[in-house]
PDB file of C-alpha atoms in Angstrom:
ATOM      1  CA  MET W   1     114.440  70.498  28.360  1.00 57.00           C
ATOM      2  CA  GLY W   2     114.524  73.905  30.029  1.00 82.00           C
ATOM      3  CA  TYR W   3     113.215  76.373  27.468  1.00 86.00           C
ATOM      4  CA  THR W   4     113.236  75.976  23.711  1.00 85.00           C
ATOM      5  CA  VAL W   5     112.041  78.043  20.769  1.00 89.00           C
ATOM      6  CA  ILE W   6     111.427  75.893  17.705  1.00 87.00           C
ATOM      7  CA  ASP W   7     111.415  77.108  14.111  1.00 86.00           C
ATOM      8  CA  ALA W   8     108.370  75.293  12.727  1.00 80.00           C
ATOM      9  CA  THR W   9     109.964  75.073   9.270  1.00 80.00           C
ATOM     10  CA  ALA W  10     112.818  73.018  10.750  1.00 82.00           C
ATOM     11  CA  VAL W  11     110.509  70.153  11.800  1.00 85.00           C
ATOM     12  CA  GLU W  12     110.256  67.562   9.010  1.00 83.00           C
ATOM     13  CA  PRO W  13     107.156  65.355   8.610  1.00 84.00           C
ATOM     14  CA  ARG W  14     107.508  61.732   9.697  1.00 81.00           C
ATOM     15  CA  ASP W  15     107.538  59.144   6.930  1.00 78.00           C
ATOM     16  CA  GLY W  16     105.047  56.297   6.713  1.00 75.00           C
ATOM     17  CA  LEU W  17     102.043  58.177   8.090  1.00 73.00           C
ATOM     18  CA  SER W  18      98.954  59.222   6.169  1.00 77.00           C
ATOM     19  CA  GLY W  19      98.751  62.963   5.742  1.00 78.00           C
ATOM     20  CA  ASP W  20     101.673  65.015   7.054  1.00 85.00           C
ATOM     21  CA  HIS W  21     102.567  64.729  10.756  1.00 83.00           C
ATOM     22  CA  TYR W  22     105.041  67.283  12.119  1.00 85.00           C
ATOM     23  CA  TYR W  23     105.971  66.047  15.608  1.00 84.00           C
ATOM     24  CA  LEU W  24     107.183  68.671  18.053  1.00 86.00           C
ATOM     25  CA  ASP W  25     108.520  65.584  19.875  1.00 80.00           C
ATOM     26  CA  ASP W  26     111.171  65.302  17.122  1.00 74.00           C
ATOM     27  CA  ALA W  27     112.508  68.780  17.905  1.00 82.00           C
ATOM     28  CA  VAL W  28     112.193  68.772  21.717  1.00 85.00           C
ATOM     29  CA  ASP W  29     112.556  65.909  24.168  1.00 80.00           C
ATOM     30  CA  LEU W  30     108.996  65.742  25.514  1.00 83.00           C
ATOM     31  CA  ASP W  31     108.541  62.862  27.962  1.00 84.00           C
ATOM     32  CA  ARG W  32     104.768  62.687  28.491  1.00 87.00           C
ATOM     33  CA  LEU W  33     103.120  64.813  25.819  1.00 88.00           C
ATOM     34  CA  SER W  34     102.873  64.316  22.068  1.00 88.00           C
ATOM     35  CA  VAL W  35     102.194  67.466  20.022  1.00 91.00           C
ATOM     36  CA  GLN W  36     101.751  67.312  16.270  1.00 90.00           C
ATOM     37  CA  LEU W  37     100.830  69.666  13.468  1.00 92.00           C
ATOM     38  CA  VAL W  38      98.849  67.468  11.086  1.00 93.00           C
ATOM     39  CA  GLU W  39      97.854  68.279   7.520  1.00 94.00           C
ATOM     40  CA  ALA W  40      95.744  66.263   5.086  1.00 94.00           C
ATOM     41  CA  ASP W  41      94.869  67.045   1.490  1.00 95.00           C
ATOM     42  CA  PRO W  42      91.444  66.083   0.133  1.00 97.00           C
ATOM     43  CA  GLY W  43      91.035  62.297   0.251  1.00 96.00           C
ATOM     44  CA  GLU W  44      93.679  61.775   2.973  1.00 94.00           C
ATOM     45  CA  SER W  45      93.245  60.729   6.589  1.00 92.00           C
ATOM     46  CA  PHE W  46      95.484  61.521   9.562  1.00 88.00           C
ATOM     47  CA  ALA W  47      95.330  57.983  10.886  1.00 89.00           C
ATOM     48  CA  PRO W  48      93.540  54.689  10.295  1.00 91.00           C
ATOM     49  CA  TYR W  49      90.446  53.879  12.320  1.00 93.00           C
ATOM     50  CA  HIS W  50      91.797  53.425  15.854  1.00 93.00           C
ATOM     51  CA  SER W  51      91.371  54.003  19.563  1.00 93.00           C
ATOM     52  CA  HIS W  52      93.684  54.598  22.519  1.00 93.00           C
ATOM     53  CA  ARG W  53      93.464  52.501  25.674  1.00 93.00           C
ATOM     54  CA  GLU W  54      94.558  55.266  28.095  1.00 93.00           C
ATOM     55  CA  SER W  55      95.383  58.401  26.150  1.00 93.00           C
ATOM     56  CA  GLU W  56      92.976  61.249  25.607  1.00 94.00           C
ATOM     57  CA  GLU W  57      93.278  62.838  22.178  1.00 95.00           C
ATOM     58  CA  VAL W  58      92.509  66.461  21.302  1.00 97.00           C
ATOM     59  CA  PHE W  59      92.437  68.206  17.919  1.00 97.00           C
ATOM     60  CA  TYR W  60      92.381  71.975  17.410  1.00 98.00           C
ATOM     61  CA  VAL W  61      91.470  72.769  13.813  1.00 98.00           C
ATOM     62  CA  LEU W  62      93.530  75.590  12.336  1.00 97.00           C
ATOM     63  CA  ASP W  63      92.311  75.563   8.714  1.00 96.00           C
ATOM     64  CA  GLY W  64      89.606  73.732   6.807  1.00 97.00           C
ATOM     65  CA  HIS W  65      87.116  71.242   8.198  1.00 97.00           C
ATOM     66  CA  LEU W  66      88.266  68.097   9.988  1.00 97.00           C
ATOM     67  CA  HIS W  67      85.931  65.136   9.536  1.00 98.00           C
ATOM     68  CA  VAL W  68      85.954  62.484  12.252  1.00 97.00           C
ATOM     69  CA  GLU W  69      84.298  59.135  11.654  1.00 97.00           C
ATOM     70  CA  THR W  70      83.115  57.295  14.773  1.00 97.00           C
ATOM     71  CA  PRO W  71      81.015  54.130  15.127  1.00 96.00           C
ATOM     72  CA  ASP W  72      77.870  56.222  15.674  1.00 95.00           C
ATOM     73  CA  GLU W  73      78.285  59.346  13.552  1.00 96.00           C
ATOM     74  CA  GLU W  74      80.581  61.600  11.546  1.00 97.00           C
ATOM     75  CA  TYR W  75      81.612  64.902  13.112  1.00 98.00           C
ATOM     76  CA  VAL W  76      82.637  67.972  11.105  1.00 98.00           C
ATOM     77  CA  VAL W  77      84.945  70.260  13.067  1.00 98.00           C
ATOM     78  CA  ALA W  78      85.536  73.752  11.643  1.00 97.00           C
ATOM     79  CA  GLY W  79      88.589  75.969  11.941  1.00 97.00           C
ATOM     80  CA  GLY W  80      88.763  77.463  15.436  1.00 97.00           C
ATOM     81  CA  GLU W  81      86.968  74.497  17.027  1.00 98.00           C
ATOM     82  CA  TRP W  82      88.257  71.727  19.302  1.00 98.00           C
ATOM     83  CA  PHE W  83      87.464  68.001  19.128  1.00 98.00           C
ATOM     84  CA  ALA W  84      88.228  65.806  22.144  1.00 97.00           C
ATOM     85  CA  VAL W  85      88.198  62.005  22.369  1.00 97.00           C
ATOM     86  CA  GLU W  86      88.158  59.973  25.568  1.00 96.00           C
ATOM     87  CA  PRO W  87      90.207  56.756  25.856  1.00 95.00           C
ATOM     88  CA  GLY W  88      88.570  53.680  24.342  1.00 94.00           C
ATOM     89  CA  HIS W  89      86.485  55.609  21.788  1.00 96.00           C
ATOM     90  CA  PRO W  90      87.341  54.741  18.154  1.00 96.00           C
ATOM     91  CA  LEU W  91      87.811  57.385  15.496  1.00 96.00           C
ATOM     92  CA  ARG W  92      89.165  58.046  12.026  1.00 95.00           C
ATOM     93  CA  PRO W  93      90.161  61.680  11.417  1.00 96.00           C
ATOM     94  CA  PHE W  94      90.185  62.588   7.712  1.00 96.00           C
ATOM     95  CA  ASN W  95      89.714  65.157   4.979  1.00 97.00           C
ATOM     96  CA  PRO W  96      87.052  63.952   2.514  1.00 97.00           C
ATOM     97  CA  ALA W  97      87.847  63.598  -1.179  1.00 97.00           C
ATOM     98  CA  ASP W  98      85.406  66.391  -2.079  1.00 97.00           C
ATOM     99  CA  ALA W  99      86.945  68.911   0.377  1.00 96.00           C
ATOM    100  CA  GLU W 100      87.872  72.316  -1.021  1.00 94.00           C
ATOM    101  CA  GLY W 101      91.408  72.274   0.394  1.00 96.00           C
ATOM    102  CA  THR W 102      93.867  71.030   2.977  1.00 96.00           C
ATOM    103  CA  VAL W 103      92.815  70.594   6.603  1.00 97.00           C
ATOM    104  CA  ARG W 104      95.397  71.586   9.253  1.00 96.00           C
ATOM    105  CA  ALA W 105      95.098  70.833  12.955  1.00 96.00           C
ATOM    106  CA  LEU W 106      97.104  70.564  16.147  1.00 95.00           C
ATOM    107  CA  LEU W 107      96.913  67.113  17.705  1.00 94.00           C
ATOM    108  CA  LEU W 108      97.725  66.602  21.381  1.00 93.00           C
ATOM    109  CA  ASN W 109      97.757  63.379  23.365  1.00 92.00           C
ATOM    110  CA  ALA W 110      99.688  61.542  26.034  1.00 88.00           C
ATOM    111  CA  LYS W 111     102.909  59.930  24.894  1.00 83.00           C
ATOM    112  CA  LEU W 112     101.774  56.351  25.496  1.00 79.00           C
ATOM    113  CA  ASP W 113     102.109  53.232  23.382  1.00 80.00           C
ATOM    114  CA  ASP W 114      98.356  52.517  23.498  1.00 80.00           C
ATOM    115  CA  PHE W 115      97.266  52.734  19.836  1.00 82.00           C
ATOM    116  CA  ASP W 116      94.784  49.995  18.875  1.00 85.00           C
ATOM    117  CA  PRO W 117      93.500  49.501  15.313  1.00 85.00           C
ATOM    118  CA  TYR W 118      89.697  49.408  15.140  1.00 90.00           C
ATOM    119  CA  GLU W 119      87.610  47.306  12.792  1.00 87.00           C
ATOM    120  CA  PRO W 120      84.139  48.872  12.352  1.00 82.00           C
ATOM    121  CA  ASP W 121      82.604  45.426  11.736  1.00 74.00           C
ATOM    122  CA  ARG W 122      83.584  43.916  15.094  1.00 56.00           C
TER     123      ARG W 122
END
């Protein structure tokens, strides 16, 4: 990889994901780290309810308020705040339908294939 400067406008969102996910991984060959700019309009989520077996997940909210549903409570994370999730802890990050605007956040996690869907009723 060496050194790379990336024009953020040159990174296209990936298809098939809820919200918009702009993967830095698509512009630079990162081996162990996944970095995404994620955006969700009111009523959209970034991902379905899920957990990671080994990967830690961290959000840094740039704009708006990120809502995170967990089995025990719902967190509201404001712009300028961080939200960290340990492996094995389920979550659903989203922007509620009654939100005033788009939520934008940076999402960082290990580049592992350890995504597990979570069913709240189990």
